[in-house]
mmCIF file of C-alpha atoms in Angstrom:
data_model
loop_
_atom_site.group_PDB
_atom_site.id
_atom_site.type_symbol
_atom_site.label_atom_id
_atom_site.label_comp_id
_atom_site.label_asym_id
_atom_site.label_seq_id
_atom_site.Cartn_x
_atom_site.Cartn_y
_atom_site.Cartn_z
ATOM 1 C CA UNK A 29 -7.901 -10.560 -25.923
ATOM 2 C CA UNK A 30 -9.918 -8.163 -23.819
ATOM 3 C CA UNK A 31 -12.423 -10.755 -22.692
ATOM 4 C CA UNK A 32 -9.616 -12.674 -20.961
ATOM 5 C CA UNK A 33 -8.367 -9.680 -19.038
ATOM 6 C CA UNK A 34 -9.527 -9.237 -15.472
ATOM 7 C CA UNK A 35 -9.884 -5.531 -15.018
ATOM 8 C CA UNK A 36 -10.310 -3.508 -11.877
ATOM 9 C CA UNK A 37 -14.062 -3.280 -12.342
ATOM 10 C CA UNK A 38 -14.281 -7.077 -12.386
ATOM 11 C CA UNK A 39 -12.824 -7.421 -8.896
ATOM 12 C CA UNK A 40 -15.588 -7.902 -6.309
ATOM 13 C CA UNK A 41 -15.953 -5.479 -3.407
ATOM 14 C CA UNK A 42 -14.926 -8.088 -0.833
ATOM 15 C CA UNK A 43 -11.522 -8.492 -2.448
ATOM 16 C CA UNK A 44 -11.022 -4.746 -2.789
ATOM 17 C CA UNK A 45 -11.847 -4.336 0.901
ATOM 18 C CA UNK A 46 -9.373 -7.121 1.741
ATOM 19 C CA UNK A 47 -6.713 -5.220 -0.236
ATOM 20 C CA UNK A 48 -7.542 -1.873 1.337
ATOM 21 C CA UNK A 49 -7.358 -3.336 4.824
ATOM 22 C CA UNK A 50 -3.657 -3.875 4.196
ATOM 23 C CA UNK A 51 -3.345 -0.070 4.276
ATOM 24 C CA UNK A 52 -3.813 2.378 7.133
ATOM 25 C CA UNK A 53 -7.073 4.317 6.989
ATOM 26 C CA UNK A 54 -5.254 7.572 6.291
ATOM 27 C CA UNK A 55 -3.645 5.890 3.266
ATOM 28 C CA UNK A 56 -6.962 4.450 2.063
ATOM 29 C CA UNK A 57 -8.743 7.787 2.225
ATOM 30 C CA UNK A 58 -5.929 9.802 0.671
ATOM 31 C CA UNK A 59 -5.370 7.501 -2.301
ATOM 32 C CA UNK A 60 -8.813 6.106 -2.985
ATOM 33 C CA UNK A 61 -11.427 8.723 -2.145
ATOM 34 C CA UNK A 62 -12.964 10.070 -5.334
ATOM 35 C CA UNK A 63 -11.118 7.682 -7.645
ATOM 36 C CA UNK A 64 -14.585 6.811 -8.873
ATOM 37 C CA UNK A 65 -18.057 6.402 -7.395
ATOM 38 C CA UNK A 66 -17.606 2.742 -6.562
ATOM 39 C CA UNK A 67 -14.365 3.205 -4.618
ATOM 40 C CA UNK A 68 -15.799 6.298 -2.996
ATOM 41 C CA UNK A 69 -18.680 4.232 -1.666
ATOM 42 C CA UNK A 70 -16.318 1.528 -0.385
ATOM 43 C CA UNK A 71 -13.908 3.868 1.409
ATOM 44 C CA UNK A 72 -16.774 5.763 3.047
ATOM 45 C CA UNK A 73 -17.539 2.628 5.027
ATOM 46 C CA UNK A 74 -17.057 2.911 8.781
ATOM 47 C CA UNK A 75 -14.171 0.450 8.793
ATOM 48 C CA UNK A 76 -12.133 3.095 6.997
ATOM 49 C CA UNK A 77 -13.641 6.257 8.481
ATOM 50 C CA UNK A 78 -14.452 5.469 12.111
ATOM 51 C CA UNK A 79 -10.897 5.610 13.478
ATOM 52 C CA UNK A 80 -8.315 7.948 12.019
ATOM 53 C CA UNK A 81 -4.679 8.095 12.966
ATOM 54 C CA UNK A 82 -3.608 11.314 11.311
ATOM 55 C CA UNK A 83 0.094 10.761 11.430
ATOM 56 C CA UNK A 84 2.307 9.211 8.804
ATOM 57 C CA UNK A 85 3.830 5.823 9.538
ATOM 58 C CA UNK A 86 7.522 5.490 8.903
ATOM 59 C CA UNK A 87 8.760 2.373 7.058
ATOM 60 C CA UNK A 88 9.411 0.540 10.305
ATOM 61 C CA UNK A 89 5.665 0.662 10.979
ATOM 62 C CA UNK A 90 6.372 1.559 14.583
ATOM 63 C CA UNK A 91 7.264 5.231 14.602
ATOM 64 C CA UNK A 92 5.347 8.086 13.074
ATOM 65 C CA UNK A 93 5.797 11.636 11.880
ATOM 66 C CA UNK A 94 3.389 14.453 11.039
ATOM 67 C CA UNK A 95 1.486 14.128 7.797
ATOM 68 C CA UNK A 96 3.161 15.707 4.816
ATOM 69 C CA UNK A 97 1.773 19.067 3.716
ATOM 70 C CA UNK A 98 0.163 17.707 0.572
ATOM 71 C CA UNK A 99 -1.645 14.944 2.448
ATOM 72 C CA UNK A 100 -2.699 17.296 5.251
ATOM 73 C CA UNK A 101 -4.034 19.778 2.696
ATOM 74 C CA UNK A 102 -6.072 17.059 1.017
ATOM 75 C CA UNK A 103 -7.531 15.934 4.327
ATOM 76 C CA UNK A 104 -8.416 19.427 5.472
ATOM 77 C CA UNK A 105 -9.826 20.680 2.192
ATOM 78 C CA UNK A 106 -11.688 17.618 1.010
ATOM 79 C CA UNK A 107 -11.649 14.434 3.059
ATOM 80 C CA UNK A 108 -12.439 15.535 6.614
ATOM 81 C CA UNK A 109 -15.338 17.821 5.674
ATOM 82 C CA UNK A 110 -16.861 14.861 3.858
ATOM 83 C CA UNK A 111 -16.410 12.200 6.544
ATOM 84 C CA UNK A 112 -16.193 14.208 9.763
ATOM 85 C CA UNK A 113 -19.600 12.984 10.928
ATOM 86 C CA UNK A 114 -18.408 9.349 10.627
ATOM 87 C CA UNK A 115 -15.295 9.776 12.760
ATOM 88 C CA UNK A 116 -15.440 8.391 16.291
ATOM 89 C CA UNK A 117 -11.738 8.235 17.139
ATOM 90 C CA UNK A 118 -8.974 10.677 16.235
ATOM 91 C CA UNK A 119 -5.271 10.459 16.888
ATOM 92 C CA UNK A 120 -3.554 13.793 16.249
ATOM 93 C CA UNK A 121 -0.186 15.365 16.751
ATOM 94 C CA UNK A 122 0.679 18.892 17.819
ATOM 95 C CA UNK A 123 1.595 20.577 14.569
ATOM 96 C CA UNK A 124 -1.624 19.710 12.748
ATOM 97 C CA UNK A 125 -4.187 19.211 15.485
ATOM 98 C CA UNK A 126 -5.566 22.743 15.552
ATOM 99 C CA UNK A 127 -6.081 22.846 11.827
ATOM 100 C CA UNK A 128 -7.711 19.421 11.790
ATOM 101 C CA UNK A 129 -10.013 20.154 14.719
ATOM 102 C CA UNK A 130 -11.123 23.458 13.184
ATOM 103 C CA UNK A 131 -11.766 22.237 9.662
ATOM 104 C CA UNK A 132 -15.131 20.592 10.298
ATOM 105 C CA UNK A 133 -17.454 19.313 12.994
ATOM 106 C CA UNK A 134 -17.002 15.905 14.556
ATOM 107 C CA UNK A 135 -20.416 15.256 16.093
ATOM 108 C CA UNK A 136 -19.720 11.587 16.835
ATOM 109 C CA UNK A 137 -16.189 11.957 18.165
ATOM 110 C CA UNK A 138 -15.861 9.818 21.298
ATOM 111 C CA UNK A 139 -12.127 9.273 21.592
ATOM 112 C CA UNK A 140 -9.343 11.818 21.120
ATOM 113 C CA UNK A 141 -5.645 11.137 21.524
ATOM 114 C CA UNK A 142 -2.984 13.812 21.149
ATOM 115 C CA UNK A 143 0.635 12.840 20.570
ATOM 116 C CA UNK A 144 3.922 14.709 20.731
ATOM 117 C CA UNK A 145 2.407 17.674 22.516
ATOM 118 C CA UNK A 146 4.425 19.856 24.856
ATOM 119 C CA UNK A 147 3.091 20.595 28.307
ATOM 120 C CA UNK A 148 2.741 24.353 27.698
ATOM 121 C CA UNK A 149 0.492 23.786 24.717
ATOM 122 C CA UNK A 150 -1.503 21.211 26.634
ATOM 123 C CA UNK A 151 -2.016 23.615 29.513
ATOM 124 C CA UNK A 152 -3.039 26.433 27.207
ATOM 125 C CA UNK A 153 -5.533 24.261 25.395
ATOM 126 C CA UNK A 154 -7.062 22.220 28.143
ATOM 127 C CA UNK A 155 -6.597 23.918 31.498
ATOM 128 C CA UNK A 156 -10.024 24.590 32.937
ATOM 129 C CA UNK A 157 -11.870 23.135 29.935
ATOM 130 C CA UNK A 158 -14.536 20.458 29.900
ATOM 131 C CA UNK A 159 -14.902 17.666 27.378
ATOM 132 C CA UNK A 160 -17.616 15.076 26.996
ATOM 133 C CA UNK A 161 -15.378 12.480 25.404
ATOM 134 C CA UNK A 162 -15.431 8.847 26.413
ATOM 135 C CA UNK A 163 -11.676 8.561 26.161
ATOM 136 C CA UNK A 164 -9.191 11.407 26.086
ATOM 137 C CA UNK A 165 -5.459 10.848 26.055
ATOM 138 C CA UNK A 166 -2.564 13.268 25.841
ATOM 139 C CA UNK A 167 0.968 12.060 25.270
ATOM 140 C CA UNK A 168 3.369 14.754 26.284
ATOM 141 C CA UNK A 169 6.774 15.257 24.735
ATOM 142 C CA UNK A 170 9.447 14.265 27.243
ATOM 143 C CA UNK A 171 12.632 16.318 27.134
ATOM 144 C CA UNK B 29 1.584 -66.840 11.740
ATOM 145 C CA UNK B 30 0.965 -63.960 14.085
ATOM 146 C CA UNK B 31 1.981 -60.490 12.826
ATOM 147 C CA UNK B 32 4.854 -58.834 14.619
ATOM 148 C CA UNK B 33 5.134 -55.287 15.925
ATOM 149 C CA UNK B 34 7.585 -54.557 13.129
ATOM 150 C CA UNK B 35 4.983 -55.622 10.550
ATOM 151 C CA UNK B 36 2.364 -53.290 12.135
ATOM 152 C CA UNK B 37 4.823 -50.423 12.210
ATOM 153 C CA UNK B 38 5.747 -50.953 8.584
ATOM 154 C CA UNK B 39 2.075 -51.015 7.620
ATOM 155 C CA UNK B 40 1.438 -47.727 9.464
ATOM 156 C CA UNK B 41 4.420 -46.070 7.798
ATOM 157 C CA UNK B 42 3.265 -47.295 4.399
ATOM 158 C CA UNK B 43 -0.226 -45.912 4.998
ATOM 159 C CA UNK B 44 1.196 -42.531 6.018
ATOM 160 C CA UNK B 45 3.407 -42.375 2.984
ATOM 161 C CA UNK B 46 0.478 -43.312 0.754
ATOM 162 C CA UNK B 47 -1.612 -40.494 2.240
ATOM 163 C CA UNK B 48 1.010 -37.786 1.690
ATOM 164 C CA UNK B 49 1.948 -39.053 -1.756
ATOM 165 C CA UNK B 50 -1.646 -39.476 -2.913
ATOM 166 C CA UNK B 51 -1.961 -37.741 -6.243
ATOM 167 C CA UNK B 52 -5.139 -36.137 -7.477
ATOM 168 C CA UNK B 53 -5.829 -34.395 -10.731
ATOM 169 C CA UNK B 54 -7.313 -30.942 -11.225
ATOM 170 C CA UNK B 55 -8.463 -29.459 -14.506
ATOM 171 C CA UNK B 56 -8.500 -25.840 -15.604
ATOM 172 C CA UNK B 57 -11.452 -24.349 -17.480
ATOM 173 C CA UNK B 58 -9.519 -24.651 -20.741
ATOM 174 C CA UNK B 59 -8.959 -28.365 -20.295
ATOM 175 C CA UNK B 60 -5.415 -28.667 -18.990
ATOM 176 C CA UNK B 61 -4.875 -31.268 -16.285
ATOM 177 C CA UNK B 62 -2.439 -30.858 -13.403
ATOM 178 C CA UNK B 63 -1.395 -33.507 -10.910
ATOM 179 C CA UNK B 64 -1.018 -32.386 -7.318
ATOM 180 C CA UNK B 65 -0.214 -34.157 -4.077
ATOM 181 C CA UNK B 66 -1.857 -33.849 -0.708
ATOM 182 C CA UNK B 67 0.591 -31.180 0.408
ATOM 183 C CA UNK B 68 -0.805 -28.915 -2.307
ATOM 184 C CA UNK B 69 -4.405 -29.960 -1.684
ATOM 185 C CA UNK B 70 -4.151 -28.917 1.959
ATOM 186 C CA UNK B 71 -3.370 -25.327 0.949
ATOM 187 C CA UNK B 72 -6.575 -24.908 -1.053
ATOM 188 C CA UNK B 73 -9.758 -25.117 0.953
ATOM 189 C CA UNK B 74 -11.767 -25.392 -2.271
ATOM 190 C CA UNK B 75 -9.792 -28.305 -3.700
ATOM 191 C CA UNK B 76 -9.687 -30.001 -0.322
ATOM 192 C CA UNK B 77 -13.458 -29.754 0.022
ATOM 193 C CA UNK B 78 -14.053 -31.013 -3.502
ATOM 194 C CA UNK B 79 -11.636 -33.924 -3.112
ATOM 195 C CA UNK B 80 -13.283 -34.888 0.177
ATOM 196 C CA UNK B 81 -16.755 -34.752 -1.362
ATOM 197 C CA UNK B 82 -15.937 -36.446 -4.634
ATOM 198 C CA UNK B 83 -14.687 -40.005 -5.033
ATOM 199 C CA UNK B 84 -12.139 -38.653 -7.477
ATOM 200 C CA UNK B 85 -10.090 -41.676 -8.441
ATOM 201 C CA UNK B 86 -8.647 -40.899 -11.875
ATOM 202 C CA UNK B 87 -11.267 -38.249 -12.683
ATOM 203 C CA UNK B 88 -9.840 -34.714 -12.610
ATOM 204 C CA UNK B 89 -11.558 -32.186 -10.347
ATOM 205 C CA UNK B 90 -12.876 -29.430 -12.631
ATOM 206 C CA UNK B 91 -12.041 -25.833 -11.683
ATOM 207 C CA UNK B 92 -14.285 -23.815 -13.986
ATOM 208 C CA UNK B 93 -13.125 -20.422 -12.715
ATOM 209 C CA UNK B 94 -9.404 -20.866 -13.367
ATOM 210 C CA UNK B 95 -7.569 -21.023 -16.667
ATOM 211 C CA UNK B 96 -4.365 -23.020 -17.210
ATOM 212 C CA UNK B 97 -2.095 -19.996 -17.501
ATOM 213 C CA UNK B 98 -3.048 -19.087 -13.933
ATOM 214 C CA UNK B 99 -3.536 -22.555 -12.468
ATOM 215 C CA UNK B 100 -0.071 -23.700 -13.496
ATOM 216 C CA UNK B 101 1.727 -20.970 -11.523
ATOM 217 C CA UNK B 102 -0.645 -21.540 -8.605
ATOM 218 C CA UNK B 103 0.411 -25.197 -8.489
ATOM 219 C CA UNK B 104 4.039 -24.049 -8.585
ATOM 220 C CA UNK B 105 3.369 -21.648 -5.678
ATOM 221 C CA UNK B 106 1.709 -24.321 -3.596
ATOM 222 C CA UNK B 107 4.459 -26.840 -4.311
ATOM 223 C CA UNK B 108 7.013 -24.328 -3.086
ATOM 224 C CA UNK B 109 5.063 -23.660 0.114
ATOM 225 C CA UNK B 110 3.822 -27.115 0.987
ATOM 226 C CA UNK B 111 6.391 -27.660 3.725
ATOM 227 C CA UNK B 112 5.800 -24.259 5.349
ATOM 228 C CA UNK B 113 4.720 -24.335 9.002
ATOM 229 C CA UNK B 114 1.023 -23.641 9.393
ATOM 230 C CA UNK B 115 0.496 -19.927 10.103
ATOM 231 C CA UNK B 116 -1.334 -18.637 13.182
ATOM 232 C CA UNK B 117 -4.950 -17.827 12.304
ATOM 233 C CA UNK B 118 -5.398 -14.099 11.820
ATOM 234 C CA UNK B 119 -8.416 -12.276 13.125
ATOM 235 C CA UNK B 120 -8.821 -9.835 10.262
ATOM 236 C CA UNK B 121 -12.502 -9.412 10.976
ATOM 237 C CA UNK B 122 -12.141 -7.698 14.303
ATOM 238 C CA UNK B 123 -13.455 -4.392 13.004
ATOM 239 C CA UNK B 124 -15.127 -3.592 16.282
ATOM 240 C CA UNK B 125 -11.829 -2.848 17.977
ATOM 241 C CA UNK B 126 -11.601 0.948 17.970
ATOM 242 C CA UNK B 127 -7.834 0.781 18.347
ATOM 243 C CA UNK B 128 -7.305 -1.607 15.496
ATOM 244 C CA UNK B 129 -5.846 0.994 13.196
ATOM 245 C CA UNK B 130 -3.081 1.882 15.604
ATOM 246 C CA UNK B 131 -2.273 -1.332 17.412
ATOM 247 C CA UNK B 132 -2.393 -3.570 14.372
ATOM 248 C CA UNK B 133 0.582 -2.710 12.181
ATOM 249 C CA UNK B 134 -0.508 -3.000 8.580
ATOM 250 C CA UNK B 135 2.204 -5.201 7.110
ATOM 251 C CA UNK B 136 2.569 -5.337 3.366
ATOM 252 C CA UNK B 137 6.353 -5.071 3.451
ATOM 253 C CA UNK B 138 6.834 -8.649 4.642
ATOM 254 C CA UNK B 139 6.490 -10.521 1.357
ATOM 255 C CA UNK B 140 9.364 -13.012 1.225
ATOM 256 C CA UNK B 141 11.785 -12.814 -1.675
ATOM 257 C CA UNK B 142 10.600 -15.960 -3.467
ATOM 258 C CA UNK B 143 6.999 -14.703 -3.363
ATOM 259 C CA UNK B 144 8.044 -11.256 -4.582
ATOM 260 C CA UNK B 145 9.769 -12.813 -7.601
ATOM 261 C CA UNK B 146 6.815 -15.119 -8.155
ATOM 262 C CA UNK B 147 4.226 -12.343 -8.199
ATOM 263 C CA UNK B 148 6.291 -10.198 -10.581
ATOM 264 C CA UNK B 149 5.191 -12.396 -13.481
ATOM 265 C CA UNK B 150 1.668 -10.999 -13.050
ATOM 266 C CA UNK B 151 0.859 -7.422 -13.972
ATOM 267 C CA UNK B 152 -2.013 -4.985 -13.833
ATOM 268 C CA UNK B 153 -1.565 -4.048 -17.470
ATOM 269 C CA UNK B 154 -2.082 -7.618 -18.636
ATOM 270 C CA UNK B 155 -4.898 -8.190 -16.158
ATOM 271 C CA UNK B 156 -3.068 -11.163 -14.726
ATOM 272 C CA UNK B 157 -2.423 -9.697 -11.284
ATOM 273 C CA UNK B 158 -6.129 -9.471 -10.562
ATOM 274 C CA UNK B 159 -6.525 -12.869 -12.240
ATOM 275 C CA UNK B 160 -4.206 -14.530 -9.725
ATOM 276 C CA UNK B 161 -5.862 -12.726 -6.813
ATOM 277 C CA UNK B 162 -9.345 -13.812 -7.810
ATOM 278 C CA UNK B 163 -8.175 -17.349 -8.487
ATOM 279 C CA UNK B 164 -6.496 -17.502 -5.069
ATOM 280 C CA UNK B 165 -9.731 -16.265 -3.511
ATOM 281 C CA UNK B 166 -11.811 -18.837 -5.402
ATOM 282 C CA UNK B 167 -9.436 -21.658 -4.467
ATOM 283 C CA UNK B 168 -9.185 -20.513 -0.854
ATOM 284 C CA UNK B 169 -5.384 -20.241 -0.866
ATOM 285 C CA UNK B 170 -4.914 -17.639 1.858
ATOM 286 C CA UNK B 171 -1.148 -17.270 1.556
ATOM 287 C CA UNK B 172 -1.281 -16.525 -2.167
ATOM 288 C CA UNK B 173 -4.259 -14.201 -1.702
ATOM 289 C CA UNK B 174 -2.289 -12.277 0.918
ATOM 290 C CA UNK B 175 0.733 -11.953 -1.378
ATOM 291 C CA UNK B 176 -1.400 -10.636 -4.240
ATOM 292 C CA UNK B 177 -3.355 -8.199 -2.101
ATOM 293 C CA UNK B 178 -0.252 -6.880 -0.357
ATOM 294 C CA UNK B 179 1.299 -6.311 -3.769
ATOM 295 C CA UNK B 180 -1.654 -4.208 -4.862
ATOM 296 C CA UNK B 181 -1.630 -2.340 -1.533
ATOM 297 C CA UNK B 182 2.045 -1.495 -2.023
ATOM 298 C CA UNK B 183 1.227 -0.111 -5.469
ATOM 299 C CA UNK B 184 -1.522 2.108 -4.056
ATOM 300 C CA UNK B 185 0.325 3.425 -1.032
ATOM 301 C CA UNK B 186 1.263 7.105 -1.358
ATOM 302 C CA UNK B 187 -0.459 7.639 -4.689
ATOM 303 C CA UNK B 188 -3.005 10.364 -5.312
ATOM 304 C CA UNK B 189 -6.456 9.436 -6.585
ATOM 305 C CA UNK B 190 -5.576 10.508 -10.129
ATOM 306 C CA UNK B 191 -2.443 8.352 -10.044
ATOM 307 C CA UNK B 192 -4.485 5.371 -8.844
ATOM 308 C CA UNK B 193 -6.971 5.949 -11.640
ATOM 309 C CA UNK B 194 -4.193 5.957 -14.206
ATOM 310 C CA UNK B 195 -2.377 2.971 -12.728
ATOM 311 C CA UNK B 196 -5.454 0.731 -12.795
ATOM 312 C CA UNK B 197 -7.053 2.261 -15.879
ATOM 313 C CA UNK B 198 -10.163 3.263 -13.952
ATOM 314 C CA UNK B 199 -12.697 5.498 -15.635
ATOM 315 C CA UNK B 200 -13.702 8.562 -13.695
ATOM 316 C CA UNK B 201 -17.453 8.997 -13.167
ATOM 317 C CA UNK B 202 -17.981 12.378 -11.523
ATOM 318 C CA UNK B 203 -20.452 12.858 -8.679
ATOM 319 C CA UNK B 204 -23.899 13.794 -9.898
ATOM 320 C CA UNK B 205 -23.954 11.067 -12.499
ATOM 321 C CA UNK B 206 -25.109 7.479 -12.200
ATOM 322 C CA UNK B 207 -25.665 6.404 -8.615
ATOM 323 C CA UNK B 208 -24.961 9.864 -7.302
ATOM 324 C CA UNK B 209 -27.538 11.574 -9.511
ATOM 325 C CA UNK B 210 -30.044 13.530 -7.428
ATOM 326 C CA UNK B 211 -32.997 11.424 -8.539
ATOM 327 C CA UNK B 212 -31.084 8.247 -7.701
ATOM 328 C CA UNK B 213 -30.241 9.362 -4.176
ATOM 329 C CA UNK B 214 -33.821 10.354 -3.298
ATOM 330 C CA UNK B 215 -35.614 7.523 -1.582
ATOM 331 C CA UNK B 216 -32.464 5.524 -0.862
ATOM 332 C CA UNK B 217 -32.269 4.273 2.722
ATOM 333 C CA UNK B 218 -29.199 5.612 4.394
ATOM 334 C CA UNK B 219 -27.600 5.575 7.812
ATOM 335 C CA UNK B 220 -28.437 8.647 9.822
ATOM 336 C CA UNK B 221 -25.490 9.605 11.963
ATOM 337 C CA UNK B 222 -26.269 9.946 15.632
ATOM 338 C CA UNK B 223 -25.372 13.313 16.968
ATOM 339 C CA UNK B 224 -25.089 14.875 20.353
ATOM 340 C CA UNK B 225 -25.133 18.350 18.884
ATOM 341 C CA UNK B 226 -28.362 19.516 17.303
ATOM 342 C CA UNK B 227 -26.401 22.066 15.307
ATOM 343 C CA UNK B 228 -23.891 19.523 14.013
ATOM 344 C CA UNK B 229 -23.439 19.682 10.309
ATOM 345 C CA UNK B 230 -22.126 17.213 7.817
ATOM 346 C CA UNK B 231 -22.796 16.088 4.277
ATOM 347 C CA UNK B 232 -25.841 13.999 3.435
ATOM 348 C CA UNK B 233 -25.301 10.481 4.768
ATOM 349 C CA UNK B 234 -24.194 7.933 2.181
ATOM 350 C CA UNK B 235 -25.887 4.566 2.118
ATOM 351 C CA UNK B 236 -23.631 2.233 4.070
ATOM 352 C CA UNK B 237 -23.365 -1.004 2.043
ATOM 353 C CA UNK B 238 -21.786 -2.926 4.887
ATOM 354 C CA UNK B 239 -24.727 -2.300 7.164
ATOM 355 C CA UNK B 240 -27.587 -2.879 4.719
#
């Protein structure tokens, strides 16, 4: 009996947000942006777009790896151009950081952290440069 | 004859036992009555509030938002968990912490085996998974709400938007229709992003429902 079924549309926003907060922001945006207008509105909220850790968490939830190609493509082609102006904090890793930083503007970016970057790349990118970030962190690869 | 210390102690023990074994009745919206003890009551903030406010006696507490087919399993869940140690309060609302996404591991892989088997009886296809989640929310049973929501999160993780749409039978309403129609957007108040760069570009700001 259809009238007894609780469907997705019946679930209030507060519960959907509670569910989505069990996921990392990168997971929320990848899976839920553009599902429909309602979810699009929810995932555009700053709680999901303000801070982005653009690495993929491994099952132990402690270590990370670069985003897979399909996810990175989706972020660069669709997601980041749409939400770039909402992002205040970015955590990037070496293999994808150039592409991500070039794909759109980040006018409200205040905090940038770079992980798994070798010292040569860091020198080439940042030596002699100026940034007006509030917080800038580089984690170098140790050999 | 003066009462002895042993008599006082026995009276205190009896009172304690009466409190924990106190039975109250709850009634689903389709008329079924369930008997629950205080250990179950304590897990539901809604039932606890209602039982405190009402002089219930033999009268069942009505729960108009929950049907018997959902309330029965909820009682079973609470009976199973009534001797659990009280969990530490979680500060899930600390959205101001800019490092929350990295320093707060998002755990949805920590559902214990009994709870995993319990939640399997509810499915998206039958609508019962969202039923149990909304009932847990209405009854204020945080542990059950967490189990249900983590289950949904695990289903979503790694899926594309089209796969999510299919999994939850969600209709696709393309941009440009409904709320996103040009004449609907015009005149809507929206958040204007602050910018340090006058040449900064970005899409038109969406109304931010959380800040309205």
